[in-house]
Coordinates of C-alpha atoms in Angstrom, one line a residue:
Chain C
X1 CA 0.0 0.0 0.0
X2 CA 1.8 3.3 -1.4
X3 CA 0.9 6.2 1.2
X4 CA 0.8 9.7 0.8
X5 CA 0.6 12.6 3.6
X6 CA -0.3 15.6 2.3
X7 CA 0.6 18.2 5.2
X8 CA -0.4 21.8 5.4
X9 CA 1.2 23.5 7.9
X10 CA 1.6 27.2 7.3
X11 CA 5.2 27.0 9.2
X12 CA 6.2 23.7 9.5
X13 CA 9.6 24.9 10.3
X14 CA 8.4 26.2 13.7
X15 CA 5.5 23.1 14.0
X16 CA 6.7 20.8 16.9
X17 CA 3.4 18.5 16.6
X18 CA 3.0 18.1 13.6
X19 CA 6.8 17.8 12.4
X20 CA 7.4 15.1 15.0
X21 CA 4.5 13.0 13.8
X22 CA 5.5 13.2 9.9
X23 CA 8.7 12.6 10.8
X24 CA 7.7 9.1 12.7
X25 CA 6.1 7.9 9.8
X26 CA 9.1 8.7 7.7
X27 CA 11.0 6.9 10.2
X28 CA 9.4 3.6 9.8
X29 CA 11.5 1.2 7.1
X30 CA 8.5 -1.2 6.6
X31 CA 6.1 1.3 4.3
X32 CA 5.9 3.2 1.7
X33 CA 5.1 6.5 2.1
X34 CA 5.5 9.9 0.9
X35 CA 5.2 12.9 3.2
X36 CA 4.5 16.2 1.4
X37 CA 4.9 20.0 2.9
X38 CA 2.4 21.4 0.9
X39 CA 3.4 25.2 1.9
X40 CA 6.9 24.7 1.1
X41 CA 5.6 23.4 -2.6
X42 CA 3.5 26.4 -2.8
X43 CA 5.0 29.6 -1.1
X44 CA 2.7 31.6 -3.4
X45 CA -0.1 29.5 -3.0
X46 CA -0.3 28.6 -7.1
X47 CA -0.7 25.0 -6.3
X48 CA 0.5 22.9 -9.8
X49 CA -3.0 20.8 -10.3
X50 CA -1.0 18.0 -12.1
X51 CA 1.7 17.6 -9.9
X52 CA -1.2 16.9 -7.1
X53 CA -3.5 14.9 -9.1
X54 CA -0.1 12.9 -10.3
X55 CA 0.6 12.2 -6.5
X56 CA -3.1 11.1 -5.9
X57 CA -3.3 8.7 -8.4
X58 CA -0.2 7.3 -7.1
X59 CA -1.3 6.8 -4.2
X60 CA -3.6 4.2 -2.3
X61 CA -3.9 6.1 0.7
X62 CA -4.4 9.8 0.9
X63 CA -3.6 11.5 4.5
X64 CA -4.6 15.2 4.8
X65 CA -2.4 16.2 8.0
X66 CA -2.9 19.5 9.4
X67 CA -3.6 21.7 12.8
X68 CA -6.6 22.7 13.4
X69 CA -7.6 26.3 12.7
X70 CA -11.2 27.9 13.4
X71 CA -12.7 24.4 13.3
X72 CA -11.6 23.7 9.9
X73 CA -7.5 23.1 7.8
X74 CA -5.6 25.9 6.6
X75 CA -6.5 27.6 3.7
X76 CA -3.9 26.0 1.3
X77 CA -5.9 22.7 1.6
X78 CA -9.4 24.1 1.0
X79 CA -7.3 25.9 -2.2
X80 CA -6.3 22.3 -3.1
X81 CA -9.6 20.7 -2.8
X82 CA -11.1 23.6 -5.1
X83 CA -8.1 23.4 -7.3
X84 CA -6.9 19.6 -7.4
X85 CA -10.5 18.0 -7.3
X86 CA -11.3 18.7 -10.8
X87 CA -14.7 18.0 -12.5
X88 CA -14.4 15.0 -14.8
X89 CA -10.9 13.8 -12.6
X90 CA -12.3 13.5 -8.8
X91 CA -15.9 13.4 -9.8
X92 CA -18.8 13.6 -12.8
X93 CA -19.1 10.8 -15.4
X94 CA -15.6 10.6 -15.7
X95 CA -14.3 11.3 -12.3
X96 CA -13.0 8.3 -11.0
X97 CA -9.6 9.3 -9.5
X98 CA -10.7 8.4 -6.1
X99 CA -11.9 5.7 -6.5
X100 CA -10.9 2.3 -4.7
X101 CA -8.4 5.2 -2.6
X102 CA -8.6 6.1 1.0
X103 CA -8.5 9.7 2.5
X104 CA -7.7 9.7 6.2
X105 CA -7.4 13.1 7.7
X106 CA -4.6 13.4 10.5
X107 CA -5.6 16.7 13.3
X108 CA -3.6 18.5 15.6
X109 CA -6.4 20.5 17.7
X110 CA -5.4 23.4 20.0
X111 CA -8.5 22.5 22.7
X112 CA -8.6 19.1 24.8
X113 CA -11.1 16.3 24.0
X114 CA -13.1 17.3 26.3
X115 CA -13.7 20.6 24.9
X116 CA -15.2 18.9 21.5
X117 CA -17.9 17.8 23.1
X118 CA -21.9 18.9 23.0
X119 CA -21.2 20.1 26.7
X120 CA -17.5 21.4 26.8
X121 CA -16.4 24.9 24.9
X122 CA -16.8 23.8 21.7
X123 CA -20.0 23.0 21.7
X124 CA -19.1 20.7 18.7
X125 CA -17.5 17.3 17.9
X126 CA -14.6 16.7 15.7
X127 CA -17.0 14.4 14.1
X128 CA -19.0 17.1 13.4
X129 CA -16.6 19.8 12.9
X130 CA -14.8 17.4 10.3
X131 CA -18.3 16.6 8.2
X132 CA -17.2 19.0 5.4
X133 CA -14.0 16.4 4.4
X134 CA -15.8 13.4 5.2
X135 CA -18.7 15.1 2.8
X136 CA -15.8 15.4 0.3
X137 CA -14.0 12.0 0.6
X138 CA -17.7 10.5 0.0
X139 CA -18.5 12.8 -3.0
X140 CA -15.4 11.7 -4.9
X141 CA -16.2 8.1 -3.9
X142 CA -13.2 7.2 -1.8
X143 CA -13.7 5.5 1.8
X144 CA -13.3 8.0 4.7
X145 CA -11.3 6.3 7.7
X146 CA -11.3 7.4 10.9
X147 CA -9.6 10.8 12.0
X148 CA -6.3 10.7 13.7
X149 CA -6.8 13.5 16.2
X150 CA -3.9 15.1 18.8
X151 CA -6.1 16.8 21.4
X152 CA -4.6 19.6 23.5
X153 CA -1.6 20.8 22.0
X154 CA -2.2 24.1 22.9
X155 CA -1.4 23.6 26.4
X156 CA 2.0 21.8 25.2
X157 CA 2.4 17.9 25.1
X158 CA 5.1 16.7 27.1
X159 CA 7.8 14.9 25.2
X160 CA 7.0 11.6 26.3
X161 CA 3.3 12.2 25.1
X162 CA 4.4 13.2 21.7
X163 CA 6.5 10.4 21.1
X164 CA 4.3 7.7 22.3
X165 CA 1.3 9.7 20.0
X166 CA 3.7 10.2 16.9
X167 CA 4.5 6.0 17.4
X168 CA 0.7 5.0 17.1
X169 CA 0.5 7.5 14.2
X170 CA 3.0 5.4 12.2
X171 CA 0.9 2.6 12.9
X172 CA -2.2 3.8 12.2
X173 CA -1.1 5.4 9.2
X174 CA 0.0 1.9 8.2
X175 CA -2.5 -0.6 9.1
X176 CA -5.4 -1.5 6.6
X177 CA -8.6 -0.4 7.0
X178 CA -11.2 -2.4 9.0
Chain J
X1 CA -27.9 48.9 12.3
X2 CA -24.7 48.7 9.5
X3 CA -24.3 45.6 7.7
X4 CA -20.7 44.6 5.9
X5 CA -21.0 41.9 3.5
X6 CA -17.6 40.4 3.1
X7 CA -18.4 38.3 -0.4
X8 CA -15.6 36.1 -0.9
X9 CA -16.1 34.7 -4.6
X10 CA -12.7 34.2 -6.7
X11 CA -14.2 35.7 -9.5
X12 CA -17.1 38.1 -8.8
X13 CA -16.9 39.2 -12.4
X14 CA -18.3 36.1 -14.1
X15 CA -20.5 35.6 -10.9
X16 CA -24.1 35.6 -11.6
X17 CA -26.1 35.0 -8.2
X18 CA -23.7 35.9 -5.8
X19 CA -23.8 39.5 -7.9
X20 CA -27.2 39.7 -8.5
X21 CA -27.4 39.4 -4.8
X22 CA -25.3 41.9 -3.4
X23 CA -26.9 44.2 -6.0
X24 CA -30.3 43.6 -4.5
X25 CA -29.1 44.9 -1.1
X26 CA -27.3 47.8 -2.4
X27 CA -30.2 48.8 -4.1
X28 CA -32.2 49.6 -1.2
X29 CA -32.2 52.7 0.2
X30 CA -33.4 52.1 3.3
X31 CA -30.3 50.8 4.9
X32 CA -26.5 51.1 5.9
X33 CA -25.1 48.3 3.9
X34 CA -21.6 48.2 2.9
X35 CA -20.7 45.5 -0.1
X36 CA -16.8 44.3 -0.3
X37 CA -15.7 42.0 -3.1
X38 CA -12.5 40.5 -0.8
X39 CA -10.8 38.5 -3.8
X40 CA -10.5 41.9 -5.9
X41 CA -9.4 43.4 -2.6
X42 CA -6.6 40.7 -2.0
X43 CA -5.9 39.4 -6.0
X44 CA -2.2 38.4 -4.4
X45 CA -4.0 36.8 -1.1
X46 CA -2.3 39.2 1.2
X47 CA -5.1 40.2 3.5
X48 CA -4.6 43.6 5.2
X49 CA -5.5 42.9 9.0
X50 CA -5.8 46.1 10.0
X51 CA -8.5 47.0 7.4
X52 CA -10.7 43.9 7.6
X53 CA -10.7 44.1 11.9
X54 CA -11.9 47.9 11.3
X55 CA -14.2 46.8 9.1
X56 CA -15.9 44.3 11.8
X57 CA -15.6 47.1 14.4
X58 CA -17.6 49.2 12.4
X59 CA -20.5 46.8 12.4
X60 CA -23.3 45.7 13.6
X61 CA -23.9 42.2 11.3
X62 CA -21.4 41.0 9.5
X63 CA -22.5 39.1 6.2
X64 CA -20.1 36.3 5.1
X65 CA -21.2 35.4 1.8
X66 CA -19.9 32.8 -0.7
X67 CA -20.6 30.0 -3.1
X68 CA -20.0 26.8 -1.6
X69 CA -17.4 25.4 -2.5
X70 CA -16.6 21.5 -1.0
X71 CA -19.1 22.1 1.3
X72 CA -16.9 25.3 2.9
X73 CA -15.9 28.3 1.5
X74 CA -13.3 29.5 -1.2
X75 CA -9.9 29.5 0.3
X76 CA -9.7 33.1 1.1
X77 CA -12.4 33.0 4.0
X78 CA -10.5 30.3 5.6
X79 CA -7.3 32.9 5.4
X80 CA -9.5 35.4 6.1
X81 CA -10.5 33.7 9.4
X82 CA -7.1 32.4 10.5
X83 CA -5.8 36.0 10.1
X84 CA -8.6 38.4 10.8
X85 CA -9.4 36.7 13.8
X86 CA -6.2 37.3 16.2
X87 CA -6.2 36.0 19.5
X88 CA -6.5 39.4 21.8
X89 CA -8.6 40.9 19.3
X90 CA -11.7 38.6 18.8
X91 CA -11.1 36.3 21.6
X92 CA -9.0 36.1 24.6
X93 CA -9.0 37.6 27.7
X94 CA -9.0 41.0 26.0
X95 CA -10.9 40.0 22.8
X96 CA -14.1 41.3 22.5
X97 CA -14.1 42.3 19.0
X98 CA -17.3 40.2 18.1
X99 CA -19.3 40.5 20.9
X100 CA -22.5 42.6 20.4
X101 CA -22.4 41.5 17.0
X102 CA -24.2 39.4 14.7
X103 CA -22.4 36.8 11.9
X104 CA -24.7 35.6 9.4
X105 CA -23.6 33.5 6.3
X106 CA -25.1 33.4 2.5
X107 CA -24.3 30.9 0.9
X108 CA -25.2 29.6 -2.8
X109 CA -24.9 25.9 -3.2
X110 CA -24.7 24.2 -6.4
X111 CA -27.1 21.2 -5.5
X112 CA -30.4 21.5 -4.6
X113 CA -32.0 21.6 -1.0
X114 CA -33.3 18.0 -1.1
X115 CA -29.2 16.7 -2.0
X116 CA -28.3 18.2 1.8
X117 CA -30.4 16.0 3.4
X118 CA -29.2 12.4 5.5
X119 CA -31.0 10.9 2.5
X120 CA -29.8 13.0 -0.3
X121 CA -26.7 13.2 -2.3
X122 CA -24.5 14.7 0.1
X123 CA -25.9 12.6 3.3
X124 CA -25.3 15.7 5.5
X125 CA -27.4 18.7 5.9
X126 CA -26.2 22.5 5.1
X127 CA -26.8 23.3 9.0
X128 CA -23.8 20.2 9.9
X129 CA -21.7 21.0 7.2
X130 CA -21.8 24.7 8.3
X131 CA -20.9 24.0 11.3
X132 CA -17.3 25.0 11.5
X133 CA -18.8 28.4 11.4
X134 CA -21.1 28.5 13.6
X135 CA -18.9 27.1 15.7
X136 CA -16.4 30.2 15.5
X137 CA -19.4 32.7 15.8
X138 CA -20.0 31.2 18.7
X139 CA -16.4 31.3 20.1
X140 CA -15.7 34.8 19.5
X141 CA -19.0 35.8 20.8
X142 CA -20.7 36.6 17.6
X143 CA -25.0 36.0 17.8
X144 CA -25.0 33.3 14.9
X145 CA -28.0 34.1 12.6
X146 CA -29.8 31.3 10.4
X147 CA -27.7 31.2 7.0
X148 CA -29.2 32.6 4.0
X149 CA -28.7 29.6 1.2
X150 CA -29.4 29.8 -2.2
X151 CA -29.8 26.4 -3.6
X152 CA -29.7 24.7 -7.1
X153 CA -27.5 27.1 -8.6
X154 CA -25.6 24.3 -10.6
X155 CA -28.7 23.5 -12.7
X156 CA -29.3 27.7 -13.1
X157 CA -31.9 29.4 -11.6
X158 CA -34.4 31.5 -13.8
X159 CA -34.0 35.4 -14.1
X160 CA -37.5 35.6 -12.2
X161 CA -36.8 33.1 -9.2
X162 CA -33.4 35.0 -9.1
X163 CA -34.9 38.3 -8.8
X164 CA -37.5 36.9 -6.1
X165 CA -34.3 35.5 -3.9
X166 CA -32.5 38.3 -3.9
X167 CA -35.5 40.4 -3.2
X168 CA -35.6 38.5 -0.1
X169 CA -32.1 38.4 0.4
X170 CA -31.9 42.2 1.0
X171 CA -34.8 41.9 2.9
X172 CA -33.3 39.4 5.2
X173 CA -30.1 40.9 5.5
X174 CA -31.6 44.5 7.0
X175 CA -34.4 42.3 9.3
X176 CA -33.8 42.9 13.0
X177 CA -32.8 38.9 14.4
X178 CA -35.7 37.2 16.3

């Protein structure tokens, strides 16, 4: 199974999260897979629609990694879903690119667990709060996995935490589908 | 009460509801409505902070409106959000930026209303799938008001049903919130 992460991450540079969790996947000899810094390939944000597309179809697994901002990714990956997810490519008669592919989003969230819940400050689930992509991944006919969500790291995860976390995210990034 | 309409559409020009629209609330007399087209604003992407946070301040209601676009908005309301919205400013001990103010969204969809249902097309209503928005009114303090959707504009609308909506659009727009 040929993996790709697509990460946005405005600064990756200065990310600590989302760096150290790319960076275990990267680490682990036994797959194959790609990890992408989407803002580094786009510092003017003219993403190239074949270069994506190209990596897509390449791939059997799509991972869309990326903190969570105002409930929602960055605004180079909605760019990339308007621009990469052409008519007639990722859907319409002849818009089959997805298909048979999986799309797994990977979430760093600010807030704790807790906090994504009906009663906590969010007043929203991840579940919920994610709906649009899962809406997406469905349209272009490609099985939406489960969410790999970091809770909390705006209060700062010890060390320990992160490295256990980025571990399990190798391995879930890995592991078929149930 | 003044009304900003932030309409984020890549290419206003060639827009036919989402002009229409904004037409039919300039055109009324009656109230203080300002209109800005925030893709010919920012053609490079470079939002001016500044300038969009003094625009909110000068508010009463603040009209996001946009063609959906992957069941979000274009990119440049996500930027728009992720900058405009500094911590200190709209929320935060000392951000109070939104409170006292109403955010309501207008949104013209492509399908129709019956494709945003559990058992329609999409499998998720517009309400879920705006979520992330309402979520962020809510967390800088914003009253959310019911969103203002146009559907079916994928399959056209006719001129008359056009004129009717936006009619009520700039009706809507200047109605005191229940």
């Amino acid at each position: 199974m040929k993996t790709t992460i697509f990460l946005f991450h405005p600064n990756l540079e200065t990310s600590r999260v989302n760096k150290e969790l790319a960076q275990a996947v990267l680490n682990d000899p036994n797959h194959d897979v790609t990890v992408r810094d989407e803002y580094a390939a786009y510092p003017d944000g003219r993403i190239d629609v074949a270069t994506e597309q190209r990596l897509v179809e390449d791939s059997d697994r799509i991972v869309l990694q990326f903190p969570f901002y105002w409930y929602s990714s960055p605004s180079l990956l909605k760019l990339w879903e308007d621009k990469v997810l052409e008519y007639g490519w990722a859907y319409g008669s002849t818009g089959h690119a997805f298909e048979g592919k999986e799309i797994m989003l990977a979430v760093s969230a600010g807030s704790g667990e807790a906090d994504y819940q009906h009663d906590g400050s969010h007043h929203a689930t991840m579940e919920e709060l994610l709906k649009p992509f899962e809406t997406m991944a469905d349209y272009v006919g490609a099985r939406y996995l489960p969410p790999f969500v970091v809770y909390g790291v705006g209060a700062g995860i010890d060390d320990d935490t992160l490295a256990t976390t980025a571990r399990r995210y190798a391995q879930v990034i890995n592991e078929p589908a149930k």
